[in-house]
PDB file of C-alpha atoms in Angstrom:
ATOM      1  CA  UNK E   1     -82.697 -85.260  -3.727  1.00  0.00           C
ATOM      2  CA  UNK E   2     -81.697 -88.347  -1.782  1.00  0.00           C
ATOM      3  CA  UNK E   3     -79.513 -90.836  -3.653  1.00  0.00           C
ATOM      4  CA  UNK E   4     -81.132 -94.224  -3.305  1.00  0.00           C
ATOM      5  CA  UNK E   5     -79.288 -97.456  -2.571  1.00  0.00           C
ATOM      6  CA  UNK E   6     -79.619-100.206  -5.203  1.00  0.00           C
ATOM      7  CA  UNK E   7     -82.525-101.812  -3.347  1.00  0.00           C
ATOM      8  CA  UNK E   8     -84.702 -98.726  -3.815  1.00  0.00           C
ATOM      9  CA  UNK E   9     -84.806 -97.914  -0.124  1.00  0.00           C
ATOM     10  CA  UNK E  10     -83.783 -94.675   1.559  1.00  0.00           C
ATOM     11  CA  UNK E  11     -81.908 -94.496   4.851  1.00  0.00           C
ATOM     12  CA  UNK E  12     -84.152 -92.847   7.438  1.00  0.00           C
ATOM     13  CA  UNK E  13     -82.682 -91.244  10.522  1.00  0.00           C
ATOM     14  CA  UNK E  14     -83.483 -92.923  13.804  1.00  0.00           C
ATOM     15  CA  UNK E  15     -82.371 -91.269  17.026  1.00  0.00           C
ATOM     16  CA  UNK E  16     -80.340 -93.413  19.379  1.00  0.00           C
ATOM     17  CA  UNK E  17     -79.822 -96.337  17.049  1.00  0.00           C
ATOM     18  CA  UNK E  18     -79.042 -97.664  13.617  1.00  0.00           C
ATOM     19  CA  UNK E  19     -80.972 -95.862  10.846  1.00  0.00           C
ATOM     20  CA  UNK E  20     -83.827 -97.934   9.502  1.00  0.00           C
ATOM     21  CA  UNK E  21     -84.636 -97.998   5.811  1.00  0.00           C
ATOM     22  CA  UNK E  22     -87.662 -96.416   4.206  1.00  0.00           C
ATOM     23  CA  UNK E  23     -89.162 -98.158   1.192  1.00  0.00           C
ATOM     24  CA  UNK E  24     -89.435 -95.096  -1.017  1.00  0.00           C
ATOM     25  CA  UNK E  25     -91.619 -96.697  -3.688  1.00  0.00           C
ATOM     26  CA  UNK E  26     -94.187 -97.789  -1.106  1.00  0.00           C
ATOM     27  CA  UNK E  27     -94.010 -94.450   0.683  1.00  0.00           C
ATOM     28  CA  UNK E  28     -94.607 -92.502  -2.526  1.00  0.00           C
ATOM     29  CA  UNK E  29     -97.583 -94.711  -3.386  1.00  0.00           C
ATOM     30  CA  UNK E  30     -99.072 -94.168   0.063  1.00  0.00           C
ATOM     31  CA  UNK E  31     -98.490 -90.421  -0.108  1.00  0.00           C
ATOM     32  CA  UNK E  32     -99.948 -90.257  -3.621  1.00  0.00           C
ATOM     33  CA  UNK E  33    -103.195 -91.877  -2.511  1.00  0.00           C
ATOM     34  CA  UNK E  34    -103.397 -89.628   0.536  1.00  0.00           C
ATOM     35  CA  UNK E  35    -102.934 -86.435  -1.498  1.00  0.00           C
ATOM     36  CA  UNK E  36    -105.297 -87.839  -4.126  1.00  0.00           C
ATOM     37  CA  UNK E  37    -108.046 -88.411  -1.574  1.00  0.00           C
ATOM     38  CA  UNK E  38    -107.581 -85.363   0.664  1.00  0.00           C
ATOM     39  CA  UNK E  39    -105.851 -82.803  -1.541  1.00  0.00           C
ATOM     40  CA  UNK E  40    -102.629 -81.000  -0.700  1.00  0.00           C
ATOM     41  CA  UNK E  41    -104.100 -78.526   1.769  1.00  0.00           C
ATOM     42  CA  UNK E  42    -106.340 -81.166   3.320  1.00  0.00           C
ATOM     43  CA  UNK E  43    -103.357 -83.412   4.040  1.00  0.00           C
ATOM     44  CA  UNK E  44    -101.475 -82.336   7.125  1.00  0.00           C
ATOM     45  CA  UNK E  45     -97.892 -83.134   8.007  1.00  0.00           C
ATOM     46  CA  UNK E  46     -99.297 -85.240  10.847  1.00  0.00           C
ATOM     47  CA  UNK E  47    -101.365 -87.216   8.316  1.00  0.00           C
ATOM     48  CA  UNK E  48     -98.279 -87.893   6.225  1.00  0.00           C
ATOM     49  CA  UNK E  49     -95.997 -89.151   8.965  1.00  0.00           C
ATOM     50  CA  UNK E  50     -98.822 -91.305  10.349  1.00  0.00           C
ATOM     51  CA  UNK E  51     -99.531 -92.853   6.941  1.00  0.00           C
ATOM     52  CA  UNK E  52     -95.865 -93.390   6.101  1.00  0.00           C
ATOM     53  CA  UNK E  53     -95.099 -94.536   9.665  1.00  0.00           C
ATOM     54  CA  UNK E  54     -92.003 -92.352   9.951  1.00  0.00           C
ATOM     55  CA  UNK E  55     -90.759 -89.777  12.432  1.00  0.00           C
ATOM     56  CA  UNK E  56     -90.656 -86.104  11.440  1.00  0.00           C
ATOM     57  CA  UNK E  57     -86.858 -86.239  11.169  1.00  0.00           C
ATOM     58  CA  UNK E  58     -87.041 -89.323   8.931  1.00  0.00           C
ATOM     59  CA  UNK E  59     -89.607 -87.606   6.729  1.00  0.00           C
ATOM     60  CA  UNK E  60     -87.489 -84.506   6.232  1.00  0.00           C
ATOM     61  CA  UNK E  61     -84.388 -86.594   5.612  1.00  0.00           C
ATOM     62  CA  UNK E  62     -86.138 -88.683   2.954  1.00  0.00           C
ATOM     63  CA  UNK E  63     -88.247 -86.051   1.196  1.00  0.00           C
ATOM     64  CA  UNK E  64     -87.106 -82.596   2.286  1.00  0.00           C
ATOM     65  CA  UNK E  65     -90.549 -81.049   2.699  1.00  0.00           C
ATOM     66  CA  UNK E  66     -94.236 -81.628   2.142  1.00  0.00           C
ATOM     67  CA  UNK E  67     -94.087 -79.623  -1.093  1.00  0.00           C
ATOM     68  CA  UNK E  68     -91.096 -81.585  -2.391  1.00  0.00           C
ATOM     69  CA  UNK E  69     -92.924 -84.828  -1.621  1.00  0.00           C
ATOM     70  CA  UNK E  70     -96.009 -83.601  -3.467  1.00  0.00           C
ATOM     71  CA  UNK E  71     -93.985 -82.737  -6.543  1.00  0.00           C
ATOM     72  CA  UNK E  72     -92.442 -86.202  -6.502  1.00  0.00           C
ATOM     73  CA  UNK E  73     -95.885 -87.735  -6.057  1.00  0.00           C
ATOM     74  CA  UNK E  74     -97.151 -85.883  -9.137  1.00  0.00           C
ATOM     75  CA  UNK E  75     -94.294 -87.394 -11.151  1.00  0.00           C
ATOM     76  CA  UNK E  76     -95.229 -90.845  -9.827  1.00  0.00           C
ATOM     77  CA  UNK E  77     -98.865 -90.253 -10.774  1.00  0.00           C
ATOM     78  CA  UNK E  78     -97.897 -89.299 -14.321  1.00  0.00           C
ATOM     79  CA  UNK E  79     -95.615 -92.318 -14.664  1.00  0.00           C
ATOM     80  CA  UNK E  80     -98.044 -94.703 -12.969  1.00  0.00           C
ATOM     81  CA  UNK E  81    -101.854 -94.472 -12.944  1.00  0.00           C
ATOM     82  CA  UNK E  82    -101.991 -91.700 -15.564  1.00  0.00           C
ATOM     83  CA  UNK E  83     -99.245 -93.069 -17.818  1.00  0.00           C
ATOM     84  CA  UNK E  84    -101.803 -94.224 -20.370  1.00  0.00           C
ATOM     85  CA  UNK E  85    -102.367 -90.608 -21.481  1.00  0.00           C
ATOM     86  CA  UNK E  86     -98.930 -90.107 -23.031  1.00  0.00           C
ATOM     87  CA  UNK E  87     -98.946 -93.670 -24.346  1.00  0.00           C
ATOM     88  CA  UNK E  88    -102.221 -93.124 -26.204  1.00  0.00           C
ATOM     89  CA  UNK E  89    -101.133 -89.738 -27.536  1.00  0.00           C
ATOM     90  CA  UNK E  90     -97.967 -91.288 -28.999  1.00  0.00           C
ATOM     91  CA  UNK E  91     -99.527 -94.559 -30.181  1.00  0.00           C
ATOM     92  CA  UNK E  92     -99.795 -95.439 -33.856  1.00  0.00           C
ATOM     93  CA  UNK E  93    -103.562 -95.473 -34.268  1.00  0.00           C
ATOM     94  CA  UNK E  94    -106.077 -93.284 -36.024  1.00  0.00           C
ATOM     95  CA  UNK E  95    -107.083 -90.094 -34.256  1.00  0.00           C
ATOM     96  CA  UNK E  96    -110.634 -91.143 -33.426  1.00  0.00           C
ATOM     97  CA  UNK E  97    -109.486 -94.404 -31.864  1.00  0.00           C
ATOM     98  CA  UNK E  98    -106.963 -92.450 -29.814  1.00  0.00           C
ATOM     99  CA  UNK E  99    -109.633 -90.178 -28.366  1.00  0.00           C
ATOM    100  CA  UNK E 100    -111.949 -93.091 -27.653  1.00  0.00           C
ATOM    101  CA  UNK E 101    -109.042 -94.639 -25.747  1.00  0.00           C
ATOM    102  CA  UNK E 102    -108.479 -91.364 -23.882  1.00  0.00           C
ATOM    103  CA  UNK E 103    -112.123 -91.177 -22.833  1.00  0.00           C
ATOM    104  CA  UNK E 104    -112.171 -94.804 -21.696  1.00  0.00           C
ATOM    105  CA  UNK E 105    -108.778 -94.501 -20.036  1.00  0.00           C
ATOM    106  CA  UNK E 106    -109.853 -91.541 -17.934  1.00  0.00           C
ATOM    107  CA  UNK E 107    -113.141 -93.216 -16.991  1.00  0.00           C
ATOM    108  CA  UNK E 108    -111.088 -96.162 -15.749  1.00  0.00           C
ATOM    109  CA  UNK E 109    -108.486 -94.005 -13.981  1.00  0.00           C
ATOM    110  CA  UNK E 110    -111.122 -92.029 -12.119  1.00  0.00           C
ATOM    111  CA  UNK E 111    -112.883 -95.162 -10.810  1.00  0.00           C
ATOM    112  CA  UNK E 112    -110.067 -97.562  -9.904  1.00  0.00           C
ATOM    113  CA  UNK E 113    -110.895 -99.788  -6.941  1.00  0.00           C
ATOM    114  CA  UNK E 114    -107.493 -99.445  -5.272  1.00  0.00           C
ATOM    115  CA  UNK E 115    -107.241 -95.649  -5.607  1.00  0.00           C
ATOM    116  CA  UNK E 116    -109.374 -92.677  -4.565  1.00  0.00           C
ATOM    117  CA  UNK E 117    -112.061 -91.592  -7.006  1.00  0.00           C
ATOM    118  CA  UNK E 118    -111.354 -88.741  -9.373  1.00  0.00           C
ATOM    119  CA  UNK E 119    -108.023 -87.214 -10.315  1.00  0.00           C
ATOM    120  CA  UNK E 120    -104.963 -86.001  -8.432  1.00  0.00           C
ATOM    121  CA  UNK E 121    -104.550 -82.854 -10.550  1.00  0.00           C
ATOM    122  CA  UNK E 122    -107.869 -82.105 -12.304  1.00  0.00           C
ATOM    123  CA  UNK E 123    -108.937 -79.456  -9.814  1.00  0.00           C
ATOM    124  CA  UNK E 124    -105.899 -79.225  -7.558  1.00  0.00           C
ATOM    125  CA  UNK E 125    -105.158 -75.713  -6.248  1.00  0.00           C
ATOM    126  CA  UNK E 126    -108.112 -74.187  -8.085  1.00  0.00           C
ATOM    127  CA  UNK E 127    -108.368 -71.621  -5.276  1.00  0.00           C
ATOM    128  CA  UNK E 128    -104.849 -71.674  -3.890  1.00  0.00           C
ATOM    129  CA  UNK E 129    -103.600 -68.973  -1.505  1.00  0.00           C
ATOM    130  CA  UNK E 130    -100.548 -66.912  -2.555  1.00  0.00           C
ATOM    131  CA  UNK E 131     -98.122 -69.082  -0.609  1.00  0.00           C
ATOM    132  CA  UNK E 132     -99.076 -72.060  -2.792  1.00  0.00           C
ATOM    133  CA  UNK E 133     -98.687 -70.197  -6.087  1.00  0.00           C
ATOM    134  CA  UNK E 134     -95.856 -72.449  -7.262  1.00  0.00           C
ATOM    135  CA  UNK E 135     -97.968 -75.581  -6.772  1.00  0.00           C
ATOM    136  CA  UNK E 136    -100.971 -73.873  -8.356  1.00  0.00           C
ATOM    137  CA  UNK E 137     -98.804 -73.145 -11.387  1.00  0.00           C
ATOM    138  CA  UNK E 138     -97.600 -76.760 -11.412  1.00  0.00           C
ATOM    139  CA  UNK E 139    -101.162 -78.097 -11.518  1.00  0.00           C
ATOM    140  CA  UNK E 140    -102.251 -75.569 -14.134  1.00  0.00           C
ATOM    141  CA  UNK E 141     -99.206 -76.399 -16.212  1.00  0.00           C
ATOM    142  CA  UNK E 142    -100.098 -80.089 -16.208  1.00  0.00           C
ATOM    143  CA  UNK E 143    -103.662 -79.364 -17.277  1.00  0.00           C
ATOM    144  CA  UNK E 144    -102.498 -77.012 -20.027  1.00  0.00           C
ATOM    145  CA  UNK E 145     -99.952 -79.588 -21.186  1.00  0.00           C
ATOM    146  CA  UNK E 146    -102.668 -82.233 -21.467  1.00  0.00           C
ATOM    147  CA  UNK E 147    -104.906 -79.945 -23.504  1.00  0.00           C
ATOM    148  CA  UNK E 148    -102.045 -78.934 -25.797  1.00  0.00           C
ATOM    149  CA  UNK E 149    -101.063 -82.589 -26.242  1.00  0.00           C
ATOM    150  CA  UNK E 150    -104.600 -83.390 -27.375  1.00  0.00           C
ATOM    151  CA  UNK E 151    -104.573 -80.441 -29.775  1.00  0.00           C
ATOM    152  CA  UNK E 152    -101.289 -81.660 -31.243  1.00  0.00           C
ATOM    153  CA  UNK E 153    -102.759 -85.159 -31.600  1.00  0.00           C
ATOM    154  CA  UNK E 154    -105.695 -83.706 -33.516  1.00  0.00           C
ATOM    155  CA  UNK E 155    -103.320 -81.799 -35.797  1.00  0.00           C
ATOM    156  CA  UNK E 156    -101.451 -85.040 -36.376  1.00  0.00           C
ATOM    157  CA  UNK E 157    -104.793 -86.591 -37.302  1.00  0.00           C
ATOM    158  CA  UNK E 158    -105.277 -83.870 -39.902  1.00  0.00           C
ATOM    159  CA  UNK E 159    -101.797 -84.479 -41.303  1.00  0.00           C
ATOM    160  CA  UNK E 160    -102.445 -88.227 -41.485  1.00  0.00           C
ATOM    161  CA  UNK E 161    -105.801 -87.778 -43.217  1.00  0.00           C
ATOM    162  CA  UNK E 162    -107.971 -88.859 -40.283  1.00  0.00           C
ATOM    163  CA  UNK E 163    -109.642 -85.467 -39.884  1.00  0.00           C
ATOM    164  CA  UNK E 164    -110.783 -82.613 -42.144  1.00  0.00           C
ATOM    165  CA  UNK E 165    -108.195 -79.905 -42.662  1.00  0.00           C
ATOM    166  CA  UNK E 166    -110.519 -77.150 -41.425  1.00  0.00           C
ATOM    167  CA  UNK E 167    -111.112 -78.407 -37.884  1.00  0.00           C
ATOM    168  CA  UNK E 168    -110.437 -76.176 -34.891  1.00  0.00           C
ATOM    169  CA  UNK E 169    -107.884 -78.402 -33.148  1.00  0.00           C
ATOM    170  CA  UNK E 170    -107.438 -76.091 -30.163  1.00  0.00           C
ATOM    171  CA  UNK E 171    -111.178 -75.696 -29.670  1.00  0.00           C
ATOM    172  CA  UNK E 172    -111.863 -79.423 -29.953  1.00  0.00           C
ATOM    173  CA  UNK E 173    -109.042 -80.202 -27.523  1.00  0.00           C
ATOM    174  CA  UNK E 174    -110.491 -77.676 -25.058  1.00  0.00           C
ATOM    175  CA  UNK E 175    -113.846 -79.440 -25.349  1.00  0.00           C
ATOM    176  CA  UNK E 176    -112.366 -82.854 -24.576  1.00  0.00           C
ATOM    177  CA  UNK E 177    -110.314 -81.373 -21.740  1.00  0.00           C
ATOM    178  CA  UNK E 178    -113.499 -79.955 -20.211  1.00  0.00           C
ATOM    179  CA  UNK E 179    -115.238 -83.318 -20.555  1.00  0.00           C
ATOM    180  CA  UNK E 180    -112.351 -85.136 -18.880  1.00  0.00           C
ATOM    181  CA  UNK E 181    -112.185 -82.700 -15.960  1.00  0.00           C
ATOM    182  CA  UNK E 182    -115.951 -82.949 -15.578  1.00  0.00           C
ATOM    183  CA  UNK E 183    -115.700 -86.736 -15.503  1.00  0.00           C
ATOM    184  CA  UNK E 184    -113.196 -86.438 -12.655  1.00  0.00           C
ATOM    185  CA  UNK E 185    -115.629 -84.340 -10.625  1.00  0.00           C
ATOM    186  CA  UNK E 186    -118.481 -86.757 -11.340  1.00  0.00           C
ATOM    187  CA  UNK E 187    -116.315 -89.650 -10.166  1.00  0.00           C
ATOM    188  CA  UNK E 188    -115.631 -87.962  -6.824  1.00  0.00           C
ATOM    189  CA  UNK E 189    -119.391 -87.536  -6.471  1.00  0.00           C
ATOM    190  CA  UNK E 190    -119.875 -91.282  -6.900  1.00  0.00           C
ATOM    191  CA  UNK E 191    -120.412 -91.730 -10.639  1.00  0.00           C
ATOM    192  CA  UNK E 192    -119.848 -95.294 -11.817  1.00  0.00           C
ATOM    193  CA  UNK E 193    -117.350 -96.345 -14.437  1.00  0.00           C
ATOM    194  CA  UNK E 194    -120.161 -97.301 -16.806  1.00  0.00           C
ATOM    195  CA  UNK E 195    -121.727 -93.856 -16.500  1.00  0.00           C
ATOM    196  CA  UNK E 196    -118.367 -92.244 -17.286  1.00  0.00           C
ATOM    197  CA  UNK E 197    -117.944 -94.554 -20.268  1.00  0.00           C
ATOM    198  CA  UNK E 198    -121.319 -93.292 -21.471  1.00  0.00           C
ATOM    199  CA  UNK E 199    -120.188 -89.685 -20.983  1.00  0.00           C
ATOM    200  CA  UNK E 200    -117.162 -90.447 -23.128  1.00  0.00           C
ATOM    201  CA  UNK E 201    -119.322 -92.021 -25.820  1.00  0.00           C
ATOM    202  CA  UNK E 202    -121.583 -88.981 -25.889  1.00  0.00           C
ATOM    203  CA  UNK E 203    -118.558 -86.682 -26.097  1.00  0.00           C
ATOM    204  CA  UNK E 204    -117.335 -88.582 -29.144  1.00  0.00           C
ATOM    205  CA  UNK E 205    -120.516 -87.555 -30.962  1.00  0.00           C
ATOM    206  CA  UNK E 206    -118.828 -84.165 -31.349  1.00  0.00           C
ATOM    207  CA  UNK E 207    -116.123 -85.800 -33.475  1.00  0.00           C
ATOM    208  CA  UNK E 208    -115.782 -84.034 -36.849  1.00  0.00           C
ATOM    209  CA  UNK E 209    -117.197 -85.871 -39.834  1.00  0.00           C
TER     210      UNK E 209
END
């Protein structure tokens, strides 16, 4: 990991002269959108250095490798565009309101004007070759974490009296997880935000009464 100067920029090697400085925040945002749009395997090293406007040596000095950059991008995605998920899960609101917010939040995330449609991790590495097993496991782990977080939120709803005590929290969380991942696919196929909002509203009809 490169230690950043106070200004948030990373020294980048430049042959035959003074090293220029790479704006790491901007570079990570650019790389995130590129991976988001093209996928990991669809994004070549040539694509990355062209988008970031750096030399190969500067890229390796700043990020180490394409895989290391991707892992950092996933962290940026979780802390940036997808940060609402953890915020809603932890928020002090009733369980139903939380899941309405999750449905609406994902519909918004998947259709943002300044980002590619869909989701960075919803179907990442679904058919990964053996050499990408570690990244496949990373993506699966994120999806499993999200589903487990929703199940825990439902159990919290039971404890707080928002839901009947006999609900199948794991099963209901799996249902909402499937809806969310389906919404991501629909968004990449051109679904509008309003249509995804409607999908979320229909999904909420499965809410226990």
